[in-house]
């Protein structure tokens, strides 16, 4: 399964990229497992673990950590929003 | 309904007039304009950059307006949010709601702003004398959105 992962704002700066296409190992089937997979890269990717109130969206809708993933999904990680 | 995420400025009068043009059933138009302040959290703000999540931003704004339509008599609405680099005094956001009566127009306008602040994926980065910083989300904004529940 392959997913597109997006990072925004302070998180984008911390991990040094705004998006990536990622082929996932077979055992990864949820948002939480993807999150742990990314954090396991170490270094700057620890920002995903230490981020306060991390928000996650799957296909542009806010999702919980146990949300399932399927091939072609767009997953976004970002801090709490501050528009308006 | 008009939803726009844009770098260009907007004309409040023109947007209000556009909602009522050719109609005689609207009795109330409420509008809110958010502007860039020159200070925040004790520091001067020289400029600000607004980032957003293209696609999700427009969808979430449309959903917020739809939710307002479900709660009040909203005859039409416009939401414009600017992105990119802005300076103190610049317009950031415009919400205009047209209704038959003022109560619905005021309430829907405030609701849309409160939900926009906590749900629409925008992020502000400020340039202050101490350097650049991402703006932290405020608990007061969460409380403002919470009051519409229940």
PDB file of C-alpha atoms in Angstrom:
ATOM      1  CA  UNK A   1       0.000   0.000   0.000  1.00  0.00           C
ATOM      2  CA  UNK A   2       1.170   3.488  -0.831  1.00  0.00           C
ATOM      3  CA  UNK A   3       0.001   6.712   0.799  1.00  0.00           C
ATOM      4  CA  UNK A   4       0.755  10.400   0.346  1.00  0.00           C
ATOM      5  CA  UNK A   5       1.873  12.065   3.581  1.00  0.00           C
ATOM      6  CA  UNK A   6       1.705  15.831   4.104  1.00  0.00           C
ATOM      7  CA  UNK A   7       3.229  18.012   6.838  1.00  0.00           C
ATOM      8  CA  UNK A   8       2.222  21.574   7.630  1.00  0.00           C
ATOM      9  CA  UNK A   9       3.457  24.659   9.509  1.00  0.00           C
ATOM     10  CA  UNK A  10       5.951  24.045  12.342  1.00  0.00           C
ATOM     11  CA  UNK A  11       5.845  20.302  11.730  1.00  0.00           C
ATOM     12  CA  UNK A  12       6.740  20.791   8.050  1.00  0.00           C
ATOM     13  CA  UNK A  13       9.756  22.847   9.101  1.00  0.00           C
ATOM     14  CA  UNK A  14      10.781  20.345  11.787  1.00  0.00           C
ATOM     15  CA  UNK A  15      10.819  17.313   9.470  1.00  0.00           C
ATOM     16  CA  UNK A  16      12.234  19.327   6.563  1.00  0.00           C
ATOM     17  CA  UNK A  17       9.649  18.407   3.950  1.00  0.00           C
ATOM     18  CA  UNK A  18       6.085  19.218   2.981  1.00  0.00           C
ATOM     19  CA  UNK A  19       5.047  15.911   1.407  1.00  0.00           C
ATOM     20  CA  UNK A  20       6.183  12.445   0.434  1.00  0.00           C
ATOM     21  CA  UNK A  21       4.791   9.389  -1.319  1.00  0.00           C
ATOM     22  CA  UNK A  22       5.350   6.452   0.979  1.00  0.00           C
ATOM     23  CA  UNK A  23       5.178   2.701   0.301  1.00  0.00           C
ATOM     24  CA  UNK A  24       4.110   1.157   3.600  1.00  0.00           C
ATOM     25  CA  UNK A  25       5.202  -2.198   5.050  1.00  0.00           C
ATOM     26  CA  UNK A  26       2.335  -4.707   5.106  1.00  0.00           C
ATOM     27  CA  UNK A  27       1.859  -4.537   8.887  1.00  0.00           C
ATOM     28  CA  UNK A  28       0.931  -0.839   8.794  1.00  0.00           C
ATOM     29  CA  UNK A  29      -2.814  -0.413   8.483  1.00  0.00           C
ATOM     30  CA  UNK A  30      -3.788   2.544  10.652  1.00  0.00           C
ATOM     31  CA  UNK A  31      -2.944   6.209  11.172  1.00  0.00           C
ATOM     32  CA  UNK A  32      -1.362   5.389  14.539  1.00  0.00           C
ATOM     33  CA  UNK A  33       0.867   2.716  12.997  1.00  0.00           C
ATOM     34  CA  UNK A  34       1.940   5.132  10.249  1.00  0.00           C
ATOM     35  CA  UNK A  35       2.738   7.712  12.935  1.00  0.00           C
ATOM     36  CA  UNK A  36       4.906   5.229  14.861  1.00  0.00           C
ATOM     37  CA  UNK A  37       6.623   4.192  11.598  1.00  0.00           C
ATOM     38  CA  UNK A  38       7.553   7.822  10.876  1.00  0.00           C
ATOM     39  CA  UNK A  39       8.694   8.528  14.456  1.00  0.00           C
ATOM     40  CA  UNK A  40      10.945   5.433  14.219  1.00  0.00           C
ATOM     41  CA  UNK A  41      13.010   7.239  11.570  1.00  0.00           C
ATOM     42  CA  UNK A  42      14.551   9.067  14.552  1.00  0.00           C
ATOM     43  CA  UNK A  43      16.279  12.446  14.491  1.00  0.00           C
ATOM     44  CA  UNK A  44      14.039  15.263  13.310  1.00  0.00           C
ATOM     45  CA  UNK A  45      11.117  12.829  13.044  1.00  0.00           C
ATOM     46  CA  UNK A  46      10.859  12.845  16.837  1.00  0.00           C
ATOM     47  CA  UNK A  47       8.954  16.107  16.269  1.00  0.00           C
ATOM     48  CA  UNK A  48       5.949  13.961  15.326  1.00  0.00           C
ATOM     49  CA  UNK A  49       6.103  12.320  18.751  1.00  0.00           C
ATOM     50  CA  UNK A  50       6.699  15.467  20.799  1.00  0.00           C
ATOM     51  CA  UNK A  51       4.227  17.739  18.945  1.00  0.00           C
ATOM     52  CA  UNK A  52       1.625  19.153  21.311  1.00  0.00           C
ATOM     53  CA  UNK A  53      -1.956  18.315  20.287  1.00  0.00           C
ATOM     54  CA  UNK A  54      -0.914  16.832  16.942  1.00  0.00           C
ATOM     55  CA  UNK A  55      -3.780  16.863  14.424  1.00  0.00           C
ATOM     56  CA  UNK A  56      -4.223  14.213  11.744  1.00  0.00           C
ATOM     57  CA  UNK A  57      -6.382  14.275   8.621  1.00  0.00           C
ATOM     58  CA  UNK A  58      -7.082  11.394   6.252  1.00  0.00           C
ATOM     59  CA  UNK A  59      -8.278  12.429   2.802  1.00  0.00           C
ATOM     60  CA  UNK A  60      -8.739  15.979   4.114  1.00  0.00           C
ATOM     61  CA  UNK A  61     -10.984  15.044   7.048  1.00  0.00           C
ATOM     62  CA  UNK A  62      -9.859  15.079  10.683  1.00  0.00           C
ATOM     63  CA  UNK A  63      -9.138  11.486  11.747  1.00  0.00           C
ATOM     64  CA  UNK A  64      -8.402   9.589  14.959  1.00  0.00           C
ATOM     65  CA  UNK A  65      -5.225   7.547  15.503  1.00  0.00           C
ATOM     66  CA  UNK A  66      -7.126   4.274  15.052  1.00  0.00           C
ATOM     67  CA  UNK A  67      -8.477   5.310  11.629  1.00  0.00           C
ATOM     68  CA  UNK A  68      -7.691   2.623   9.026  1.00  0.00           C
ATOM     69  CA  UNK A  69      -5.587   3.405   5.958  1.00  0.00           C
ATOM     70  CA  UNK A  70      -6.032   2.176   2.413  1.00  0.00           C
ATOM     71  CA  UNK A  71      -3.965   2.415  -0.753  1.00  0.00           C
ATOM     72  CA  UNK A  72      -3.927   5.926  -2.218  1.00  0.00           C
ATOM     73  CA  UNK A  73      -4.960   7.743   0.967  1.00  0.00           C
ATOM     74  CA  UNK A  74      -3.706  11.249   1.699  1.00  0.00           C
ATOM     75  CA  UNK A  75      -2.596  11.586   5.325  1.00  0.00           C
ATOM     76  CA  UNK A  76      -1.720  14.979   6.812  1.00  0.00           C
ATOM     77  CA  UNK A  77       0.002  15.773  10.127  1.00  0.00           C
ATOM     78  CA  UNK A  78      -0.251  19.300  11.495  1.00  0.00           C
ATOM     79  CA  UNK A  79      -0.359  21.422  14.667  1.00  0.00           C
ATOM     80  CA  UNK A  80      -3.592  22.969  16.000  1.00  0.00           C
ATOM     81  CA  UNK A  81      -4.911  25.543  13.536  1.00  0.00           C
ATOM     82  CA  UNK A  82      -4.434  29.291  14.067  1.00  0.00           C
ATOM     83  CA  UNK A  83      -6.274  31.039  11.234  1.00  0.00           C
ATOM     84  CA  UNK A  84      -8.879  33.773  11.322  1.00  0.00           C
TER      85      UNK A  84
ATOM     86  CA  UNK B   1     -22.395  30.681  -1.023  1.00  0.00           C
ATOM     87  CA  UNK B   2     -18.932  31.979  -1.807  1.00  0.00           C
ATOM     88  CA  UNK B   3     -15.792  30.462  -0.288  1.00  0.00           C
ATOM     89  CA  UNK B   4     -12.417  31.849  -1.287  1.00  0.00           C
ATOM     90  CA  UNK B   5      -8.866  31.316  -0.054  1.00  0.00           C
ATOM     91  CA  UNK B   6      -6.745  33.948  -1.752  1.00  0.00           C
ATOM     92  CA  UNK B   7      -3.651  36.118  -1.445  1.00  0.00           C
ATOM     93  CA  UNK B   8      -5.418  39.216  -2.784  1.00  0.00           C
ATOM     94  CA  UNK B   9      -7.229  41.694  -0.535  1.00  0.00           C
ATOM     95  CA  UNK B  10     -11.045  41.885  -0.488  1.00  0.00           C
ATOM     96  CA  UNK B  11     -13.553  44.749  -0.594  1.00  0.00           C
ATOM     97  CA  UNK B  12     -16.005  44.428   2.308  1.00  0.00           C
ATOM     98  CA  UNK B  13     -18.600  46.734   0.756  1.00  0.00           C
ATOM     99  CA  UNK B  14     -18.493  44.969  -2.592  1.00  0.00           C
ATOM    100  CA  UNK B  15     -18.831  41.539  -0.953  1.00  0.00           C
ATOM    101  CA  UNK B  16     -21.818  42.671   1.166  1.00  0.00           C
ATOM    102  CA  UNK B  17     -23.477  44.239  -1.868  1.00  0.00           C
ATOM    103  CA  UNK B  18     -22.926  41.081  -3.933  1.00  0.00           C
ATOM    104  CA  UNK B  19     -24.931  39.007  -1.420  1.00  0.00           C
ATOM    105  CA  UNK B  20     -28.047  41.173  -1.714  1.00  0.00           C
ATOM    106  CA  UNK B  21     -27.877  42.186  -5.376  1.00  0.00           C
ATOM    107  CA  UNK B  22     -31.154  41.501  -7.163  1.00  0.00           C
ATOM    108  CA  UNK B  23     -32.867  40.233  -3.987  1.00  0.00           C
ATOM    109  CA  UNK B  24     -35.559  41.840  -1.870  1.00  0.00           C
ATOM    110  CA  UNK B  25     -36.099  39.008   0.645  1.00  0.00           C
ATOM    111  CA  UNK B  26     -32.958  39.720   2.725  1.00  0.00           C
ATOM    112  CA  UNK B  27     -33.517  41.905   5.781  1.00  0.00           C
ATOM    113  CA  UNK B  28     -30.154  41.625   7.526  1.00  0.00           C
ATOM    114  CA  UNK B  29     -26.487  41.387   6.538  1.00  0.00           C
ATOM    115  CA  UNK B  30     -23.919  40.801   9.294  1.00  0.00           C
ATOM    116  CA  UNK B  31     -20.208  40.938   8.526  1.00  0.00           C
ATOM    117  CA  UNK B  32     -16.979  40.313  10.419  1.00  0.00           C
ATOM    118  CA  UNK B  33     -13.512  41.420   9.303  1.00  0.00           C
ATOM    119  CA  UNK B  34     -10.367  40.103  10.990  1.00  0.00           C
ATOM    120  CA  UNK B  35      -7.191  42.186  10.637  1.00  0.00           C
ATOM    121  CA  UNK B  36      -3.484  41.714  11.370  1.00  0.00           C
ATOM    122  CA  UNK B  37      -2.595  43.320  14.734  1.00  0.00           C
ATOM    123  CA  UNK B  38       0.790  44.935  15.300  1.00  0.00           C
ATOM    124  CA  UNK B  39       1.330  43.029  18.544  1.00  0.00           C
ATOM    125  CA  UNK B  40       0.621  39.555  19.922  1.00  0.00           C
ATOM    126  CA  UNK B  41       1.588  37.800  23.175  1.00  0.00           C
ATOM    127  CA  UNK B  42       3.697  40.750  24.297  1.00  0.00           C
ATOM    128  CA  UNK B  43       5.769  41.151  21.140  1.00  0.00           C
ATOM    129  CA  UNK B  44       5.566  43.500  18.180  1.00  0.00           C
ATOM    130  CA  UNK B  45       4.517  41.887  14.903  1.00  0.00           C
ATOM    131  CA  UNK B  46       6.209  43.296  11.789  1.00  0.00           C
ATOM    132  CA  UNK B  47       4.564  40.878   9.380  1.00  0.00           C
ATOM    133  CA  UNK B  48       2.859  37.519   9.259  1.00  0.00           C
ATOM    134  CA  UNK B  49       2.729  34.580   6.877  1.00  0.00           C
ATOM    135  CA  UNK B  50      -0.402  32.485   6.584  1.00  0.00           C
ATOM    136  CA  UNK B  51      -0.058  28.877   5.466  1.00  0.00           C
ATOM    137  CA  UNK B  52      -2.990  26.594   4.635  1.00  0.00           C
ATOM    138  CA  UNK B  53      -3.857  23.084   3.472  1.00  0.00           C
ATOM    139  CA  UNK B  54      -5.166  23.570  -0.096  1.00  0.00           C
ATOM    140  CA  UNK B  55      -8.267  21.486  -0.672  1.00  0.00           C
ATOM    141  CA  UNK B  56      -9.022  20.689   2.955  1.00  0.00           C
ATOM    142  CA  UNK B  57      -9.269  24.393   3.799  1.00  0.00           C
ATOM    143  CA  UNK B  58     -11.979  25.106   1.233  1.00  0.00           C
ATOM    144  CA  UNK B  59     -13.847  21.907   2.191  1.00  0.00           C
ATOM    145  CA  UNK B  60     -13.805  22.709   5.903  1.00  0.00           C
ATOM    146  CA  UNK B  61     -15.004  26.288   5.306  1.00  0.00           C
ATOM    147  CA  UNK B  62     -17.875  24.991   3.150  1.00  0.00           C
ATOM    148  CA  UNK B  63     -18.780  22.461   5.874  1.00  0.00           C
ATOM    149  CA  UNK B  64     -18.800  25.191   8.535  1.00  0.00           C
ATOM    150  CA  UNK B  65     -21.146  27.343   6.434  1.00  0.00           C
ATOM    151  CA  UNK B  66     -23.378  24.320   5.809  1.00  0.00           C
ATOM    152  CA  UNK B  67     -23.535  23.681   9.554  1.00  0.00           C
ATOM    153  CA  UNK B  68     -24.551  27.319  10.109  1.00  0.00           C
ATOM    154  CA  UNK B  69     -27.267  26.905   7.463  1.00  0.00           C
ATOM    155  CA  UNK B  70     -28.619  23.951   9.432  1.00  0.00           C
ATOM    156  CA  UNK B  71     -28.886  26.007  12.628  1.00  0.00           C
ATOM    157  CA  UNK B  72     -30.071  29.414  11.429  1.00  0.00           C
ATOM    158  CA  UNK B  73     -31.958  31.033   8.592  1.00  0.00           C
ATOM    159  CA  UNK B  74     -28.925  31.742   6.398  1.00  0.00           C
ATOM    160  CA  UNK B  75     -30.027  32.946   2.977  1.00  0.00           C
ATOM    161  CA  UNK B  76     -26.506  33.360   1.638  1.00  0.00           C
ATOM    162  CA  UNK B  77     -22.970  33.631   2.998  1.00  0.00           C
ATOM    163  CA  UNK B  78     -19.469  34.595   1.931  1.00  0.00           C
ATOM    164  CA  UNK B  79     -16.209  33.534   3.564  1.00  0.00           C
ATOM    165  CA  UNK B  80     -12.896  34.916   2.277  1.00  0.00           C
ATOM    166  CA  UNK B  81      -9.588  34.089   3.973  1.00  0.00           C
ATOM    167  CA  UNK B  82      -6.270  35.470   2.831  1.00  0.00           C
ATOM    168  CA  UNK B  83      -3.002  33.491   2.745  1.00  0.00           C
ATOM    169  CA  UNK B  84       0.618  34.416   2.129  1.00  0.00           C
ATOM    170  CA  UNK B  85       2.448  37.397   3.551  1.00  0.00           C
ATOM    171  CA  UNK B  86       0.420  40.044   5.435  1.00  0.00           C
ATOM    172  CA  UNK B  87       1.307  43.177   7.414  1.00  0.00           C
ATOM    173  CA  UNK B  88      -0.294  44.918  10.411  1.00  0.00           C
ATOM    174  CA  UNK B  89      -3.519  46.589   9.337  1.00  0.00           C
ATOM    175  CA  UNK B  90      -4.098  44.163   6.461  1.00  0.00           C
ATOM    176  CA  UNK B  91      -7.378  42.285   6.192  1.00  0.00           C
ATOM    177  CA  UNK B  92      -7.113  38.555   7.005  1.00  0.00           C
ATOM    178  CA  UNK B  93     -10.623  37.165   6.971  1.00  0.00           C
ATOM    179  CA  UNK B  94     -14.146  38.192   5.985  1.00  0.00           C
ATOM    180  CA  UNK B  95     -17.418  36.494   6.933  1.00  0.00           C
ATOM    181  CA  UNK B  96     -20.692  37.894   5.613  1.00  0.00           C
ATOM    182  CA  UNK B  97     -24.074  36.337   6.364  1.00  0.00           C
ATOM    183  CA  UNK B  98     -27.380  37.402   4.812  1.00  0.00           C
ATOM    184  CA  UNK B  99     -30.641  36.501   6.506  1.00  0.00           C
ATOM    185  CA  UNK B 100     -34.212  37.701   6.883  1.00  0.00           C
ATOM    186  CA  UNK B 101     -33.565  38.972  10.423  1.00  0.00           C
ATOM    187  CA  UNK B 102     -30.581  40.246  12.390  1.00  0.00           C
ATOM    188  CA  UNK B 103     -30.601  37.562  15.090  1.00  0.00           C
ATOM    189  CA  UNK B 104     -29.850  34.790  12.628  1.00  0.00           C
ATOM    190  CA  UNK B 105     -27.316  36.894  10.731  1.00  0.00           C
ATOM    191  CA  UNK B 106     -25.358  37.867  13.884  1.00  0.00           C
ATOM    192  CA  UNK B 107     -25.400  34.361  15.369  1.00  0.00           C
ATOM    193  CA  UNK B 108     -24.424  32.580  12.137  1.00  0.00           C
ATOM    194  CA  UNK B 109     -21.609  35.072  11.506  1.00  0.00           C
ATOM    195  CA  UNK B 110     -20.134  34.558  14.989  1.00  0.00           C
ATOM    196  CA  UNK B 111     -20.550  30.775  14.751  1.00  0.00           C
ATOM    197  CA  UNK B 112     -18.744  30.642  11.399  1.00  0.00           C
ATOM    198  CA  UNK B 113     -15.828  32.675  12.811  1.00  0.00           C
ATOM    199  CA  UNK B 114     -15.599  30.575  16.001  1.00  0.00           C
ATOM    200  CA  UNK B 115     -15.550  27.340  14.022  1.00  0.00           C
ATOM    201  CA  UNK B 116     -13.156  28.723  11.409  1.00  0.00           C
ATOM    202  CA  UNK B 117     -10.662  29.608  14.183  1.00  0.00           C
ATOM    203  CA  UNK B 118     -10.615  26.054  15.535  1.00  0.00           C
ATOM    204  CA  UNK B 119     -11.308  23.861  12.480  1.00  0.00           C
ATOM    205  CA  UNK B 120     -10.092  25.400   9.231  1.00  0.00           C
ATOM    206  CA  UNK B 121      -6.481  24.395   8.496  1.00  0.00           C
ATOM    207  CA  UNK B 122      -4.651  27.735   8.495  1.00  0.00           C
ATOM    208  CA  UNK B 123      -1.453  28.491  10.405  1.00  0.00           C
ATOM    209  CA  UNK B 124       0.054  31.886  11.229  1.00  0.00           C
ATOM    210  CA  UNK B 125       3.753  32.580  11.494  1.00  0.00           C
ATOM    211  CA  UNK B 126       4.726  35.970  12.940  1.00  0.00           C
ATOM    212  CA  UNK B 127       7.872  37.982  12.447  1.00  0.00           C
ATOM    213  CA  UNK B 128       8.744  39.762  15.706  1.00  0.00           C
ATOM    214  CA  UNK B 129      11.899  41.639  16.813  1.00  0.00           C
ATOM    215  CA  UNK B 130      13.028  38.337  18.423  1.00  0.00           C
ATOM    216  CA  UNK B 131      12.648  36.390  15.174  1.00  0.00           C
ATOM    217  CA  UNK B 132       9.969  34.289  13.536  1.00  0.00           C
ATOM    218  CA  UNK B 133       7.537  32.155  15.515  1.00  0.00           C
ATOM    219  CA  UNK B 134       4.488  30.006  14.825  1.00  0.00           C
ATOM    220  CA  UNK B 135       1.416  31.294  16.612  1.00  0.00           C
ATOM    221  CA  UNK B 136       0.131  28.943  19.334  1.00  0.00           C
ATOM    222  CA  UNK B 137      -3.515  27.899  19.317  1.00  0.00           C
ATOM    223  CA  UNK B 138      -5.508  29.653  22.062  1.00  0.00           C
ATOM    224  CA  UNK B 139      -7.689  27.907  24.605  1.00  0.00           C
ATOM    225  CA  UNK B 140     -10.043  30.898  24.461  1.00  0.00           C
ATOM    226  CA  UNK B 141     -10.727  30.018  20.804  1.00  0.00           C
ATOM    227  CA  UNK B 142     -11.562  26.423  21.776  1.00  0.00           C
ATOM    228  CA  UNK B 143     -13.942  27.696  24.464  1.00  0.00           C
ATOM    229  CA  UNK B 144     -15.578  30.071  21.970  1.00  0.00           C
ATOM    230  CA  UNK B 145     -16.281  27.140  19.626  1.00  0.00           C
ATOM    231  CA  UNK B 146     -17.419  24.912  22.505  1.00  0.00           C
ATOM    232  CA  UNK B 147     -20.217  27.286  23.456  1.00  0.00           C
ATOM    233  CA  UNK B 148     -22.113  26.381  20.265  1.00  0.00           C
ATOM    234  CA  UNK B 149     -22.340  22.718  21.264  1.00  0.00           C
ATOM    235  CA  UNK B 150     -25.222  21.110  23.074  1.00  0.00           C
TER     236      UNK B 150
END
